[in-house]
Amino acid sequence: MELKWNYGQGVLVLPTSVLSQNATEKQLQVLLWLASDADLFSKPTQLARLAGVSKPELEEILRFWQDCAVLSAQVAAEPIAPPAKKSGAEATPPPKKETKQTLQRADELPNYTSTEISERLEQQASLRALLDECQNILGKMFNPMETNVLIGMVDYLQLSEDYILLLLAHCKRIEKKSLRQIERYAISLHDQGITSMEALEEKIQRIEEAHTLEGKVRSMFGLRSRALTSKEKKYLDAWLSYGYNEEMLRLAYEITVDATKEPSLPYANSILERWHAEGIQTPADVQREQEKRQGARAEDTTLGNSFDTDDFFAAALKRSFESVSEN
């Protein structure tokens, strides 16, 4: 059998002097992680976690490789603060400030070897069950990279099993099925502080309501699959904040087409903005308003007044629409 290197997605480059050192497994682990990602030199906390060592152990290991001339002297772990000066009674060091951990890159999640993944799945029945559920949700078997992402969300982001299952179900509904996409999405939610089930449920509800509304508006106004403009997205966000359902949007659409002979989001927005300002929230409210206007028009006619409030409103909307179109 002939063997060859399986490089995969990257290659580790190490000095040949490493071969002559009597290094321990942990010392080699740290060196291999550094060789895999140079950014880890400036991230000792992450490096320690990936290599499975404590911060003091990491400092000792880095000093070992410096003494072996494998690492240059300027590469070190986080600087160790000098001891606090004592004056008279024992001085109490100031409390350490807690800083919120912020993830900014998808590749900051841990990387596990195939052996580590197998061992984790063998040792943790709950992790195996979570993997099975996630595979069922997305309808596919996870490869090692995808399993790595799942374990990273558990270990590093410390997300609960229920959170992960809800997140995957949501991602499937919005056509975000790649584990890399889900990984970046999970990190984004983490950075926003959305780490509890309650916060995630609230976020998902807002997103899916907007997603559903957009689909209905696209179908109603004949927008097909083209991307919405930033102004059109603002219209949808506003309508959602008004609490308007499909029936209200349909009414605004019909009034728009009756007046302009074509679908128009700006014109419909003028109608919906007016309704919102006047506290009109349901089709019944619209009906009552129309009846009120018809009564006022009949009274004006009886008094010999030719002024038509509906005509005035339609004209005002049309002027507003034309102004928006010109801009």
CSV table of C-alpha atoms in Angstrom, one decimal, residues 61-237:
chain,number,residue,atom,x,y,z
A,61,ILE,CA,4.8,25.6,27.0
A,62,LEU,CA,5.5,28.8,25.0
A,63,ARG,CA,8.6,29.4,27.2
A,64,PHE,CA,9.8,25.8,26.4
A,65,TRP,CA,9.6,26.4,22.6
A,66,GLN,CA,11.3,29.7,23.0
A,67,ASP,CA,14.2,28.0,24.9
A,68,CYS,CA,14.4,25.5,22.1
A,69,ALA,CA,14.7,28.4,19.6
A,70,VAL,CA,11.6,27.2,17.8
A,71,LEU,CA,9.7,30.3,18.7
A,72,SER,CA,11.3,33.8,18.7
A,73,ALA,CA,11.4,35.6,22.0
A,74,GLN,CA,8.9,38.3,21.1
A,75,VAL,CA,6.1,35.7,20.7
A,76,ALA,CA,4.6,35.1,24.1
A,77,ALA,CA,1.4,34.6,25.9
A,78,GLU,CA,-0.6,37.5,27.4
A,79,PRO,CA,1.8,39.6,29.5
A,80,ILE,CA,1.8,38.8,33.2
A,81,ALA,CA,1.0,41.8,35.3
A,82,PRO,CA,3.7,42.7,37.9
A,83,PRO,CA,2.8,42.0,41.5
A,84,ALA,CA,1.0,44.9,43.3
A,85,LYS,CA,3.1,47.0,45.5
A,86,LYS,CA,2.6,46.6,49.2
A,87,SER,CA,2.6,49.5,51.6
A,88,GLY,CA,2.2,48.7,55.3
A,89,ALA,CA,-0.8,46.3,55.4
A,90,GLU,CA,-1.2,43.8,52.6
A,91,ALA,CA,-2.5,45.6,49.6
A,92,THR,CA,-5.6,44.3,47.9
A,93,PRO,CA,-5.2,44.0,44.1
A,94,PRO,CA,-7.9,45.9,42.1
A,95,PRO,CA,-10.8,43.7,40.8
A,96,LYS,CA,-10.4,42.5,37.3
A,97,LYS,CA,-12.7,44.0,34.7
A,98,GLU,CA,-14.9,41.5,32.9
A,99,THR,CA,-14.9,41.9,29.2
A,100,LYS,CA,-17.6,40.4,27.0
A,101,GLN,CA,-16.3,37.9,24.5
A,102,THR,CA,-17.1,38.9,21.0
A,103,LEU,CA,-16.7,36.5,18.1
A,104,GLN,CA,-16.1,38.1,14.7
A,105,ARG,CA,-15.1,35.3,12.4
A,106,ALA,CA,-16.7,32.0,11.6
A,107,ASP,CA,-13.4,30.2,11.8
A,108,GLU,CA,-13.0,31.2,15.5
A,109,LEU,CA,-15.1,28.1,16.5
A,110,PRO,CA,-12.9,25.2,17.6
A,111,ASN,CA,-11.6,22.6,15.2
A,112,TYR,CA,-11.7,19.0,16.3
A,113,THR,CA,-9.9,16.0,14.8
A,114,SER,CA,-11.9,13.0,13.6
A,115,THR,CA,-10.7,11.1,16.6
A,116,GLU,CA,-11.9,13.8,19.0
A,117,ILE,CA,-15.3,14.0,17.4
A,118,SER,CA,-15.7,10.2,17.6
A,119,GLU,CA,-14.6,10.2,21.2
A,120,ARG,CA,-17.1,12.9,22.1
A,121,LEU,CA,-20.0,11.2,20.4
A,122,GLU,CA,-19.1,7.9,22.0
A,123,GLN,CA,-18.8,9.4,25.5
A,124,GLN,CA,-21.8,11.8,25.4
A,125,ALA,CA,-25.2,10.2,24.7
A,126,SER,CA,-26.8,13.7,24.8
A,127,LEU,CA,-24.5,14.9,22.1
A,128,ARG,CA,-25.3,11.9,19.9
A,129,ALA,CA,-29.0,12.5,20.4
A,130,LEU,CA,-28.5,16.2,19.5
A,131,LEU,CA,-26.7,15.2,16.3
A,132,ASP,CA,-29.5,12.8,15.3
A,133,GLU,CA,-32.1,15.5,15.8
A,134,CYS,CA,-30.2,18.1,13.9
A,135,GLN,CA,-29.7,15.7,11.0
A,136,ASN,CA,-33.4,15.0,11.0
A,137,ILE,CA,-34.3,18.7,10.9
A,138,LEU,CA,-32.0,19.4,7.9
A,139,GLY,CA,-32.7,16.0,6.3
A,140,LYS,CA,-29.2,14.9,5.7
A,141,MET,CA,-26.2,13.1,7.4
A,142,PHE,CA,-23.6,15.5,8.7
A,143,ASN,CA,-20.0,15.1,7.5
A,144,PRO,CA,-17.1,15.7,9.9
A,145,MET,CA,-16.9,19.4,9.2
A,146,GLU,CA,-20.6,19.8,9.9
A,147,THR,CA,-20.4,17.8,13.1
A,148,ASN,CA,-17.4,19.9,14.1
A,149,VAL,CA,-19.6,23.0,13.7
A,150,LEU,CA,-22.3,21.5,15.9
A,151,ILE,CA,-19.9,20.6,18.7
A,152,GLY,CA,-18.3,24.0,18.4
A,153,MET,CA,-21.7,25.7,19.0
A,154,VAL,CA,-22.1,23.5,22.1
A,155,ASP,CA,-18.6,24.0,23.5
A,156,TYR,CA,-17.6,27.5,22.5
A,157,LEU,CA,-20.9,29.4,22.2
A,158,GLN,CA,-22.4,27.3,25.0
A,159,LEU,CA,-25.8,27.1,23.4
A,160,SER,CA,-28.4,24.8,24.9
A,161,GLU,CA,-29.7,21.8,22.9
A,162,ASP,CA,-33.1,23.4,22.6
A,163,TYR,CA,-31.6,26.6,21.4
A,164,ILE,CA,-29.7,24.8,18.6
A,165,LEU,CA,-32.7,22.7,17.5
A,166,LEU,CA,-34.9,25.9,17.3
A,167,LEU,CA,-32.1,27.7,15.4
A,168,LEU,CA,-31.7,24.9,12.8
A,169,ALA,CA,-35.5,24.6,12.3
A,170,HIS,CA,-35.7,28.4,11.8
A,171,CYS,CA,-32.7,28.3,9.4
A,172,LYS,CA,-34.4,25.6,7.3
A,173,ARG,CA,-37.6,27.6,7.0
A,174,ILE,CA,-35.7,30.6,5.7
A,175,GLU,CA,-33.6,28.5,3.3
A,176,LYS,CA,-30.4,28.8,5.3
A,177,LYS,CA,-29.4,25.1,5.3
A,178,SER,CA,-25.6,25.2,5.0
A,179,LEU,CA,-23.9,24.5,8.3
A,180,ARG,CA,-21.3,27.2,7.5
A,181,GLN,CA,-24.2,29.7,7.1
A,182,ILE,CA,-25.8,28.5,10.3
A,183,GLU,CA,-22.4,28.8,12.1
A,184,ARG,CA,-22.0,32.4,11.0
A,185,TYR,CA,-25.6,33.1,11.9
A,186,ALA,CA,-25.1,31.6,15.4
A,187,ILE,CA,-22.0,33.7,16.0
A,188,SER,CA,-23.9,36.8,14.9
A,189,LEU,CA,-26.7,36.1,17.3
A,190,HIS,CA,-24.2,35.4,20.1
A,191,ASP,CA,-22.5,38.8,19.4
A,192,GLN,CA,-26.0,40.5,19.6
A,193,GLY,CA,-26.5,38.9,23.1
A,194,ILE,CA,-29.2,36.6,21.8
A,195,THR,CA,-28.2,33.5,23.8
A,196,SER,CA,-31.3,32.5,25.6
A,197,MET,CA,-34.3,30.6,24.3
A,198,GLU,CA,-36.6,33.5,25.1
A,199,ALA,CA,-34.4,36.0,23.2
A,200,LEU,CA,-34.1,33.6,20.2
A,201,GLU,CA,-37.8,33.0,20.0
A,202,GLU,CA,-38.5,36.7,20.0
A,203,LYS,CA,-35.9,37.3,17.3
A,204,ILE,CA,-37.2,34.4,15.2
A,205,GLN,CA,-40.8,35.6,15.4
A,206,ARG,CA,-39.8,39.1,14.1
A,207,ILE,CA,-37.7,37.6,11.3
A,208,GLU,CA,-40.2,35.1,10.1
A,209,GLU,CA,-43.1,37.6,10.3
A,210,ALA,CA,-41.0,39.9,8.0
A,211,HIS,CA,-40.1,37.0,5.8
A,212,THR,CA,-43.8,35.9,5.4
A,213,LEU,CA,-44.9,39.5,4.8
A,214,GLU,CA,-42.3,40.0,2.1
A,215,GLY,CA,-43.6,36.9,0.3
A,216,LYS,CA,-47.2,38.1,0.4
A,217,VAL,CA,-46.2,41.6,-0.8
A,218,ARG,CA,-44.1,40.2,-3.6
A,219,SER,CA,-47.0,38.1,-4.8
A,220,MET,CA,-49.6,40.8,-4.4
A,221,PHE,CA,-47.6,43.6,-6.1
A,222,GLY,CA,-46.0,41.3,-8.8
A,223,LEU,CA,-42.4,41.9,-7.7
A,224,ARG,CA,-41.4,38.3,-8.6
A,225,SER,CA,-37.8,37.5,-7.4
A,226,ARG,CA,-36.0,40.8,-7.8
A,227,ALA,CA,-34.3,42.2,-4.7
A,228,LEU,CA,-36.2,44.8,-2.8
A,229,THR,CA,-34.7,48.3,-2.7
A,230,SER,CA,-33.8,49.8,0.7
A,231,LYS,CA,-36.8,52.1,0.5
A,232,GLU,CA,-39.1,49.1,-0.2
A,233,LYS,CA,-37.7,47.2,2.8
A,234,LYS,CA,-38.4,50.3,5.0
A,235,TYR,CA,-42.0,50.2,3.8
A,236,LEU,CA,-42.3,46.5,4.8
A,237,ASP,CA,-40.7,47.2,8.2
